mmCIF file of C-alpha atoms and ligand atoms in Angstrom:
data_model
loop_
_atom_site.group_PDB
_atom_site.id
_atom_site.type_symbol
_atom_site.label_atom_id
_atom_site.label_comp_id
_atom_site.label_asym_id
_atom_site.label_seq_id
_atom_site.Cartn_x
_atom_site.Cartn_y
_atom_site.Cartn_z
ATOM 1 C CA MET A 256 -22.804 -16.947 36.964
ATOM 2 C CA PRO A 257 -22.675 -13.644 35.220
ATOM 3 C CA PRO A 258 -22.918 -13.814 31.321
ATOM 4 C CA PRO A 259 -19.015 -13.587 29.541
ATOM 5 C CA ALA A 260 -17.724 -10.361 28.919
ATOM 6 C CA ARG A 261 -17.885 -9.333 25.109
ATOM 7 C CA LEU A 262 -15.119 -10.068 23.130
ATOM 8 C CA ALA A 263 -13.743 -12.636 26.096
ATOM 9 C CA GLU A 264 -11.075 -13.926 23.186
ATOM 10 C CA PHE A 265 -9.344 -10.631 22.722
ATOM 11 C CA ASP A 266 -8.716 -10.521 26.763
ATOM 12 C CA ALA A 267 -5.091 -9.896 26.136
ATOM 13 C CA ILE A 268 -5.253 -6.354 24.025
ATOM 14 C CA ILE A 269 -8.710 -4.900 25.580
ATOM 15 C CA ARG A 270 -8.904 -2.628 28.457
ATOM 16 C CA ARG A 271 -12.543 -2.525 29.965
ATOM 17 C CA ASN A 272 -13.510 1.010 31.146
ATOM 18 C CA GLU A 273 -10.432 2.774 30.401
ATOM 19 C CA PRO A 274 -10.556 6.248 30.424
ATOM 20 C CA LEU A 275 -10.581 8.208 26.340
ATOM 21 C CA ALA A 276 -9.780 11.611 28.041
ATOM 22 C CA PRO A 277 -6.130 10.832 28.049
ATOM 23 C CA TYR A 278 -5.836 9.753 24.281
ATOM 24 C CA THR A 279 -7.962 13.059 23.007
ATOM 25 C CA TYR A 280 -5.600 16.564 22.211
ATOM 26 C CA LEU A 281 -8.758 17.940 24.367
ATOM 27 C CA LYS A 282 -8.336 15.838 27.730
ATOM 28 C CA LEU A 283 -11.671 15.655 27.616
ATOM 29 C CA GLY A 284 -14.571 13.121 28.318
ATOM 30 C CA GLY A 285 -15.620 9.652 29.829
ATOM 31 C CA PRO A 286 -14.370 6.125 29.468
ATOM 32 C CA ALA A 287 -14.647 3.346 26.488
ATOM 33 C CA GLU A 288 -16.402 -0.132 27.977
ATOM 34 C CA MET A 289 -13.079 -1.434 25.885
ATOM 35 C CA LEU A 290 -10.191 0.029 24.118
ATOM 36 C CA VAL A 291 -8.772 -2.266 22.032
ATOM 37 C CA GLN A 292 -5.098 -2.255 20.652
ATOM 38 C CA PRO A 293 -4.339 -5.262 18.622
ATOM 39 C CA ARG A 294 -0.895 -6.706 17.700
ATOM 40 C CA SER A 295 -1.484 -8.149 14.177
ATOM 41 C CA ARG A 296 -3.523 -7.497 11.040
ATOM 42 C CA ASP A 297 -4.910 -10.603 11.814
ATOM 43 C CA GLU A 298 -5.687 -10.182 15.092
ATOM 44 C CA LEU A 299 -7.676 -6.842 13.979
ATOM 45 C CA SER A 300 -9.558 -8.204 11.481
ATOM 46 C CA ALA A 301 -10.549 -10.912 13.663
ATOM 47 C CA VAL A 302 -11.834 -7.738 16.217
ATOM 48 C CA VAL A 303 -13.594 -6.425 13.278
ATOM 49 C CA ARG A 304 -15.369 -10.132 12.565
ATOM 50 C CA ARG A 305 -16.116 -10.721 15.903
ATOM 51 C CA CYS A 306 -17.864 -6.933 16.725
ATOM 52 C CA GLY A 307 -20.248 -7.855 13.454
ATOM 53 C CA GLU A 308 -21.000 -11.065 15.380
ATOM 54 C CA GLU A 309 -21.655 -9.785 18.603
ATOM 55 C CA GLY A 310 -23.154 -6.829 17.861
ATOM 56 C CA VAL A 311 -20.418 -4.824 19.144
ATOM 57 C CA PRO A 312 -20.318 -0.864 18.394
ATOM 58 C CA LEU A 313 -16.822 -0.066 16.449
ATOM 59 C CA ARG A 314 -14.974 3.080 16.200
ATOM 60 C CA VAL A 315 -11.410 3.885 15.681
ATOM 61 C CA LEU A 316 -9.379 6.579 17.744
ATOM 62 C CA GLY A 317 -6.576 8.088 15.906
ATOM 63 C CA SER A 318 -4.570 10.825 18.279
ATOM 64 C CA GLY A 319 -8.185 11.758 18.947
ATOM 65 C CA CYS A 320 -7.188 15.578 17.510
ATOM 66 C CA ASN A 321 -10.326 16.163 15.616
ATOM 67 C CA MET A 322 -12.114 14.639 17.919
ATOM 68 C CA LEU A 323 -14.826 15.072 21.418
ATOM 69 C CA VAL A 324 -15.667 12.279 23.530
ATOM 70 C CA ARG A 325 -19.001 12.668 25.710
ATOM 71 C CA ASP A 326 -18.566 12.515 29.136
ATOM 72 C CA GLU A 327 -20.293 9.275 30.290
ATOM 73 C CA GLY A 328 -17.832 7.896 27.177
ATOM 74 C CA VAL A 329 -18.811 5.406 24.775
ATOM 75 C CA GLY A 330 -19.861 1.836 24.394
ATOM 76 C CA GLY A 331 -18.731 -1.134 22.081
ATOM 77 C CA ALA A 332 -15.474 -1.789 21.137
ATOM 78 C CA VAL A 333 -12.751 1.832 20.439
ATOM 79 C CA LEU A 334 -9.899 0.401 18.810
ATOM 80 C CA ARG A 335 -6.225 2.301 18.894
ATOM 81 C CA LEU A 336 -3.776 1.425 15.871
ATOM 82 C CA THR A 337 -0.577 2.377 17.708
ATOM 83 C CA GLU A 338 1.286 -1.057 17.251
ATOM 84 C CA PRO A 339 4.557 -1.070 14.622
ATOM 85 C CA ALA A 340 2.119 -3.308 12.446
ATOM 86 C CA PHE A 341 0.304 -0.197 11.420
ATOM 87 C CA CYS A 342 2.498 2.457 11.616
ATOM 88 C CA GLU A 343 5.460 1.446 9.223
ATOM 89 C CA VAL A 344 5.792 4.074 6.789
ATOM 90 C CA THR A 345 7.541 2.479 3.132
ATOM 91 C CA VAL A 346 8.866 3.889 0.207
ATOM 92 C CA GLU A 347 9.353 2.316 -3.129
ATOM 93 C CA GLY A 348 10.499 5.316 -6.126
ATOM 94 C CA ARG A 349 7.846 7.534 -5.907
ATOM 95 C CA ARG A 350 5.489 5.759 -4.452
ATOM 96 C CA VAL A 351 4.852 6.066 -0.654
ATOM 97 C CA ARG A 352 3.244 3.437 1.964
ATOM 98 C CA ALA A 353 1.888 4.254 5.477
ATOM 99 C CA GLY A 354 -0.092 2.593 7.575
ATOM 100 C CA THR A 355 -2.952 4.536 9.178
ATOM 101 C CA GLY A 356 -1.888 4.470 12.976
ATOM 102 C CA ALA A 357 1.409 6.654 12.115
ATOM 103 C CA THR A 358 1.532 9.814 12.360
ATOM 104 C CA VAL A 359 1.200 12.470 9.704
ATOM 105 C CA SER A 360 4.233 14.397 10.935
ATOM 106 C CA ALA A 361 6.389 11.143 10.783
ATOM 107 C CA LEU A 362 4.917 10.488 7.245
ATOM 108 C CA ILE A 363 6.037 14.195 6.117
ATOM 109 C CA SER A 364 9.820 13.471 7.833
ATOM 110 C CA GLU A 365 10.271 10.285 5.885
ATOM 111 C CA THR A 366 9.202 11.649 2.403
ATOM 112 C CA ALA A 367 11.020 14.688 2.440
ATOM 113 C CA ARG A 368 14.074 12.701 3.306
ATOM 114 C CA ARG A 369 13.542 10.607 0.754
ATOM 115 C CA GLY A 370 12.707 13.555 -1.282
ATOM 116 C CA LEU A 371 9.488 13.247 -2.196
ATOM 117 C CA ALA A 372 7.412 16.691 -2.388
ATOM 118 C CA GLY A 373 4.044 17.022 -2.012
ATOM 119 C CA LEU A 374 3.242 16.015 1.799
ATOM 120 C CA GLU A 375 5.172 19.023 3.164
ATOM 121 C CA THR A 376 2.462 21.399 3.512
ATOM 122 C CA LEU A 377 0.287 19.390 5.587
ATOM 123 C CA VAL A 378 3.188 20.087 8.323
ATOM 124 C CA GLY A 379 1.611 20.845 12.171
ATOM 125 C CA ILE A 380 -1.157 19.636 11.603
ATOM 126 C CA PRO A 381 -1.702 16.983 14.368
ATOM 127 C CA GLY A 382 -3.052 13.022 14.386
ATOM 128 C CA THR A 383 -2.357 10.292 12.469
ATOM 129 C CA VAL A 384 -2.318 9.209 8.939
ATOM 130 C CA GLY A 385 -5.856 7.436 9.441
ATOM 131 C CA GLY A 386 -7.572 10.461 10.769
ATOM 132 C CA ALA A 387 -5.818 12.797 8.228
ATOM 133 C CA LEU A 388 -7.591 10.086 5.015
ATOM 134 C CA ARG A 389 -10.774 10.018 6.786
ATOM 135 C CA THR A 390 -11.108 14.214 7.378
ATOM 136 C CA ASN A 391 -9.259 14.849 4.216
ATOM 137 C CA ALA A 392 -6.894 16.808 6.595
ATOM 138 C CA GLY A 393 -5.455 19.675 4.902
ATOM 139 C CA ASP A 394 -6.026 23.665 3.658
ATOM 140 C CA ASN A 395 -5.991 26.114 0.924
ATOM 141 C CA ARG A 396 -2.564 25.403 0.199
ATOM 142 C CA GLY A 397 -3.401 21.302 -0.259
ATOM 143 C CA ASP A 398 -4.689 17.795 1.243
ATOM 144 C CA ILE A 399 -3.606 14.549 1.876
ATOM 145 C CA GLY A 400 -6.470 13.373 -0.880
ATOM 146 C CA GLN A 401 -4.986 15.170 -3.722
ATOM 147 C CA PHE A 402 -1.822 12.701 -3.152
ATOM 148 C CA VAL A 403 -3.941 9.320 -2.638
ATOM 149 C CA ARG A 404 -3.046 6.608 -4.974
ATOM 150 C CA GLN A 405 -5.239 4.191 -2.980
ATOM 151 C CA VAL A 406 -6.080 2.804 0.182
ATOM 152 C CA GLU A 407 -6.673 -0.248 2.227
ATOM 153 C CA VAL A 408 -9.475 -0.749 4.336
ATOM 154 C CA LEU A 409 -10.986 -3.571 6.368
ATOM 155 C CA ASP A 410 -15.047 -4.513 5.805
ATOM 156 C CA SER A 411 -17.895 -5.481 8.654
ATOM 157 C CA ARG A 412 -16.974 -8.824 8.205
ATOM 158 C CA GLY A 413 -12.716 -8.359 9.134
ATOM 159 C CA GLU A 414 -12.287 -8.701 5.311
ATOM 160 C CA VAL A 415 -9.708 -6.284 3.575
ATOM 161 C CA LEU A 416 -10.726 -4.339 0.242
ATOM 162 C CA VAL A 417 -9.134 -2.057 -1.817
ATOM 163 C CA ARG A 418 -10.188 1.655 -2.581
ATOM 164 C CA GLU A 419 -9.088 2.934 -6.416
ATOM 165 C CA ARG A 420 -8.229 6.609 -6.618
ATOM 166 C CA ASP A 421 -10.988 6.631 -9.011
ATOM 167 C CA GLU A 422 -13.619 6.029 -6.162
ATOM 168 C CA LEU A 423 -12.466 7.877 -3.555
ATOM 169 C CA HIS A 424 -13.899 11.156 -3.066
ATOM 170 C CA PHE A 425 -11.902 13.964 -0.801
ATOM 171 C CA THR A 426 -13.702 17.216 -0.541
ATOM 172 C CA ASP A 427 -13.239 20.741 2.043
ATOM 173 C CA ARG A 428 -12.284 18.115 5.691
ATOM 174 C CA SER A 429 -14.169 14.863 4.236
ATOM 175 C CA SER A 430 -14.019 11.854 2.180
ATOM 176 C CA ASN A 431 -16.126 9.243 1.242
ATOM 177 C CA LEU A 432 -13.700 6.588 3.115
ATOM 178 C CA ASP A 433 -16.518 5.403 5.393
ATOM 179 C CA ASP A 434 -15.648 1.741 5.918
ATOM 180 C CA PRO A 435 -15.031 0.399 9.609
ATOM 181 C CA VAL A 436 -11.400 0.706 9.952
ATOM 182 C CA LEU A 437 -9.225 2.372 7.731
ATOM 183 C CA LEU A 438 -5.154 0.239 7.169
ATOM 184 C CA SER A 439 -3.056 2.115 5.113
ATOM 185 C CA ALA A 440 -2.621 4.228 2.211
ATOM 186 C CA GLU A 441 -0.187 4.765 -0.957
ATOM 187 C CA PHE A 442 0.552 8.170 -2.186
ATOM 188 C CA ASP A 443 2.253 8.584 -5.238
ATOM 189 C CA LEU A 444 4.644 12.007 -4.708
ATOM 190 C CA ASP A 445 6.848 14.132 -6.899
ATOM 191 C CA SER A 446 10.997 14.476 -6.615
ATOM 192 C CA ASP A 447 12.647 17.529 -5.468
ATOM 193 C CA SER A 448 15.682 17.806 -3.642
ATOM 194 C CA THR A 449 15.548 17.748 0.044
ATOM 195 C CA ASP A 450 16.370 21.469 0.621
ATOM 196 C CA ALA A 451 13.423 22.915 -1.493
ATOM 197 C CA ILE A 452 11.670 20.182 0.456
ATOM 198 C CA VAL A 453 12.449 21.473 3.885
ATOM 199 C CA LYS A 454 12.492 25.350 2.703
ATOM 200 C CA ARG A 455 8.525 24.817 1.510
ATOM 201 C CA MET A 456 8.325 22.899 5.204
ATOM 202 C CA ARG A 457 9.416 25.652 6.768
ATOM 203 C CA LYS A 458 7.020 28.675 5.440
ATOM 204 C CA ALA A 459 3.720 26.311 5.954
ATOM 205 C CA TRP A 460 5.184 25.282 9.818
ATOM 206 C CA ILE A 461 5.166 29.120 10.553
ATOM 207 C CA LEU A 462 2.248 30.293 8.414
ATOM 208 C CA ARG A 463 0.172 27.263 10.488
ATOM 209 C CA LYS A 464 1.709 28.301 13.970
ATOM 210 C CA ALA A 465 1.040 31.940 13.534
ATOM 211 C CA ALA A 466 -2.594 30.829 13.013
ATOM 212 C CA LEU A 467 -3.163 28.778 15.934
ATOM 213 C CA PRO A 468 -5.115 29.789 19.349
ATOM 214 C CA LEU A 469 -1.621 30.866 21.596
ATOM 215 C CA SER A 470 -2.840 27.900 23.676
ATOM 216 C CA PHE A 471 -3.044 25.249 21.330
ATOM 217 C CA GLN A 472 -2.538 22.308 23.568
ATOM 218 C CA SER A 473 -6.005 21.617 24.721
ATOM 219 C CA ALA A 474 -7.929 23.659 21.594
ATOM 220 C CA GLY A 475 -10.420 22.293 19.073
ATOM 221 C CA ARG A 476 -11.361 23.007 15.728
ATOM 222 C CA VAL A 477 -15.051 23.173 15.477
ATOM 223 C CA PHE A 478 -16.852 23.975 12.404
ATOM 224 C CA LYS A 479 -16.259 23.340 8.243
ATOM 225 C CA ASN A 480 -16.017 26.320 5.541
ATOM 226 C CA PRO A 481 -19.231 26.783 4.392
ATOM 227 C CA ARG A 482 -18.739 26.844 0.544
ATOM 228 C CA GLY A 483 -17.587 30.426 -0.358
ATOM 229 C CA LEU A 484 -17.286 31.204 2.799
ATOM 230 C CA VAL A 485 -15.139 31.052 6.404
ATOM 231 C CA ALA A 486 -16.040 29.991 9.146
ATOM 232 C CA ARG A 487 -13.752 31.588 11.553
ATOM 233 C CA GLU A 488 -14.489 34.921 9.594
ATOM 234 C CA LEU A 489 -18.561 34.824 10.511
ATOM 235 C CA LEU A 490 -17.762 33.788 13.991
ATOM 236 C CA GLU A 491 -15.505 36.723 14.297
ATOM 237 C CA GLN A 492 -18.124 38.636 12.855
ATOM 238 C CA ALA A 493 -20.720 37.559 14.969
ATOM 239 C CA GLY A 494 -19.102 38.448 18.039
ATOM 240 C CA LEU A 495 -17.988 35.482 19.369
ATOM 241 C CA SER A 496 -14.239 35.440 20.369
ATOM 242 C CA ARG A 497 -14.046 34.773 24.050
ATOM 243 C CA THR A 498 -17.586 33.563 24.253
ATOM 244 C CA ARG A 499 -17.445 31.426 27.464
ATOM 245 C CA VAL A 500 -19.805 27.833 29.036
ATOM 246 C CA GLY A 501 -18.153 26.886 31.850
ATOM 247 C CA GLY A 502 -14.584 25.986 31.125
ATOM 248 C CA ALA A 503 -14.832 26.344 27.579
ATOM 249 C CA GLU A 504 -13.480 29.184 25.468
ATOM 250 C CA VAL A 505 -14.162 30.678 21.897
ATOM 251 C CA SER A 506 -10.300 31.451 20.942
ATOM 252 C CA ASP A 507 -9.681 34.723 20.032
ATOM 253 C CA ARG A 508 -6.685 34.353 18.016
ATOM 254 C CA ASP A 509 -9.429 32.125 15.710
ATOM 255 C CA PRO A 510 -13.367 31.857 16.803
ATOM 256 C CA ASN A 511 -12.914 28.578 14.980
ATOM 257 C CA TYR A 512 -10.776 26.959 17.864
ATOM 258 C CA ILE A 513 -12.271 26.129 21.416
ATOM 259 C CA VAL A 514 -9.684 26.844 24.104
ATOM 260 C CA VAL A 515 -10.945 23.912 27.222
ATOM 261 C CA GLN A 516 -9.671 25.916 30.516
ATOM 262 C CA GLU A 517 -8.785 23.731 33.928
ATOM 263 C CA GLY A 518 -12.073 22.035 35.006
ATOM 264 C CA GLY A 519 -13.632 22.355 31.605
ATOM 265 C CA SER A 520 -15.909 19.251 30.316
ATOM 266 C CA SER A 521 -17.170 17.440 27.164
ATOM 267 C CA ARG A 522 -20.696 19.308 28.425
ATOM 268 C CA ASP A 523 -19.465 22.743 28.040
ATOM 269 C CA VAL A 524 -17.738 22.200 24.751
ATOM 270 C CA LEU A 525 -20.662 21.318 22.983
ATOM 271 C CA ARG A 526 -23.306 23.528 24.651
ATOM 272 C CA LEU A 527 -20.474 26.351 23.478
ATOM 273 C CA ILE A 528 -20.623 24.759 20.276
ATOM 274 C CA ASP A 529 -24.726 24.947 20.325
ATOM 275 C CA LEU A 530 -24.042 28.380 21.317
ATOM 276 C CA MET A 531 -21.899 29.150 18.259
ATOM 277 C CA HIS A 532 -23.892 27.142 15.715
ATOM 278 C CA SER A 533 -27.266 29.324 16.653
ATOM 279 C CA ARG A 534 -25.689 32.657 16.433
ATOM 280 C CA VAL A 535 -23.928 32.247 13.302
ATOM 281 C CA ARG A 536 -27.334 30.985 12.140
ATOM 282 C CA GLU A 537 -29.725 34.091 13.498
ATOM 283 C CA LYS A 538 -27.246 36.757 12.572
ATOM 284 C CA PHE A 539 -25.786 35.016 8.638
ATOM 285 C CA ASN A 540 -28.592 32.484 8.182
ATOM 286 C CA VAL A 541 -25.747 29.555 7.538
ATOM 287 C CA ASP A 542 -26.026 26.299 9.179
ATOM 288 C CA LEU A 543 -22.230 25.656 10.165
ATOM 289 C CA GLU A 544 -21.861 22.151 9.951
ATOM 290 C CA ARG A 545 -19.122 20.901 12.568
ATOM 291 C CA GLU A 546 -15.745 19.127 11.528
ATOM 292 C CA MET A 547 -15.137 17.572 14.743
ATOM 293 C CA THR A 548 -16.451 14.384 15.290
ATOM 294 C CA VAL A 549 -18.131 13.682 18.772
ATOM 295 C CA TRP A 550 -18.671 10.592 19.955
HETATM 296 C C1 FAD B 686 -3.933 22.147 17.184
HETATM 297 C C2 FAD B 686 -4.914 22.100 15.923
HETATM 298 C C3 FAD B 686 -4.934 22.065 14.692
HETATM 299 C C4 FAD B 686 -5.708 21.871 13.750
HETATM 300 N N1 FAD B 686 -4.697 22.431 12.542
HETATM 301 C C5 FAD B 686 -5.685 21.334 10.875
HETATM 302 C C6 FAD B 686 -5.387 21.965 10.020
HETATM 303 O O1 FAD B 686 -4.770 22.946 9.499
HETATM 304 N N2 FAD B 686 -6.210 21.225 9.043
HETATM 305 C C7 FAD B 686 -7.443 20.127 9.446
HETATM 306 O O2 FAD B 686 -7.319 19.466 8.169
HETATM 307 N N3 FAD B 686 -6.881 19.914 10.428
HETATM 308 C C8 FAD B 686 -6.579 20.339 11.473
HETATM 309 N N4 FAD B 686 -7.208 19.620 12.770
HETATM 310 C C9 FAD B 686 -7.773 18.791 12.571
HETATM 311 C C10 FAD B 686 -7.023 17.240 13.247
HETATM 312 O O3 FAD B 686 -5.692 17.375 13.359
HETATM 313 C C11 FAD B 686 -7.527 16.408 12.203
HETATM 314 O O4 FAD B 686 -8.271 16.548 11.638
HETATM 315 C C12 FAD B 686 -6.683 15.103 11.880
HETATM 316 O O5 FAD B 686 -6.132 14.598 10.498
HETATM 317 C C13 FAD B 686 -6.877 13.771 12.999
HETATM 318 O O6 FAD B 686 -6.217 13.236 13.498
HETATM 319 P P1 FAD B 686 -6.416 11.920 14.066
HETATM 320 O O7 FAD B 686 -5.405 10.645 13.972
HETATM 321 O O8 FAD B 686 -6.133 12.590 15.583
HETATM 322 O O9 FAD B 686 -7.837 11.743 14.292
HETATM 323 P P2 FAD B 686 -8.978 11.619 15.337
HETATM 324 O O10 FAD B 686 -9.385 13.007 16.050
HETATM 325 O O11 FAD B 686 -8.847 10.408 16.010
HETATM 326 O O12 FAD B 686 -10.252 10.518 14.851
HETATM 327 C C14 FAD B 686 -11.038 11.600 13.374
HETATM 328 C C15 FAD B 686 -11.746 10.435 12.939
HETATM 329 O O13 FAD B 686 -11.303 9.279 11.818
HETATM 330 C C16 FAD B 686 -11.874 8.120 12.061
HETATM 331 N N5 FAD B 686 -10.255 7.595 12.490
HETATM 332 C C17 FAD B 686 -9.023 7.696 12.511
HETATM 333 N N6 FAD B 686 -8.302 6.736 12.350
HETATM 334 C C18 FAD B 686 -9.246 5.901 11.510
HETATM 335 C C19 FAD B 686 -8.772 4.868 10.967
HETATM 336 N N7 FAD B 686 -7.740 4.230 11.216
HETATM 337 N N8 FAD B 686 -9.782 4.012 10.199
HETATM 338 C C20 FAD B 686 -11.211 4.578 9.910
HETATM 339 N N9 FAD B 686 -11.545 5.897 11.112
HETATM 340 C C21 FAD B 686 -10.538 6.525 11.574
HETATM 341 C C22 FAD B 686 -11.939 8.801 13.850
HETATM 342 O O14 FAD B 686 -12.360 7.368 13.572
HETATM 343 C C23 FAD B 686 -12.721 10.197 13.324
HETATM 344 O O15 FAD B 686 -13.903 10.043 13.247
HETATM 345 C C24 FAD B 686 -6.117 20.306 13.990
HETATM 346 C C25 FAD B 686 -6.374 20.022 15.014
HETATM 347 C C26 FAD B 686 -6.295 20.967 16.180
HETATM 348 C C27 FAD B 686 -6.304 19.591 17.751
#
């Protein structure tokens, strides 16, 4: 008799050998051994605990906007927090609480509607609150980290812990939130009129859209800005615009984005990233650090 499947008691919420490409922005990559979509916080805690006990590697996928999944796929459990229990946004005074499965756009709409200002400069950044916290999403106009009051996380035994503001560090496109699962976050915002917030939101949206590659539906941002430098400028000066490997091409509008043509693979993207990295190192002696997560 074959041994029982891993995490067998959670079969109702597991899809085995599930292709991950449809769940990522680049629409690339192989399957997950198990795609797990818990329905409640208790169920999520139990899955995390069981993964620890069975030695099953555990990852969380947000909207996959900062993510490249390798063609061969990933072993272990990939969690998606898409059920209502993880996507709520609630407001109490100037304090907002959001589940990490909520989208950043849902969070911005709800806060703007309630006359709460701050997050509107993030408009147009695709992804979930969880992904935004992990990567400290934002740009030179502001980032999500500056408004965070506390973050609820799960440790590897599935226990809930609260990370307070004074233990959190948010830097350029990263944070020290490295717990296995981020559950929810509380933000402190300022009061303002909805009209004024919407006006700022429109302006931020126009600026962000103008900077994106034209075919941004299949594009991914690649590198972080090195201290005091701008990755896009280094890549441009290294002559990388429109460089192509297989079906992956450096965007001519912003060379820090890779655009994938039909038939492109994760392998093409990875080879192009290597090429971009080594050209910039040769020309400027700068080691660009990847922003995109690779599984
Ligand atoms: C067209 C385009 C434009 C973009 N513009 C910007 C921009 O202007 N500024 C910017 O900062 N970024 C930008 N990004 C990058 C991306 O949108 C952000 O990094 C976003 O916050 C990622 O969110 P996600 O839900 O898609 O996370 P994913 O890509 O799914 O995951 C990112 C990381 O977060 C982890 N993660 C996600 N959720 C959880 C959770 N609940 N618990 C634990 N770990 C979790 C994942 O494991 C992974 O390590 C852009 C991307 C694209 C494609």
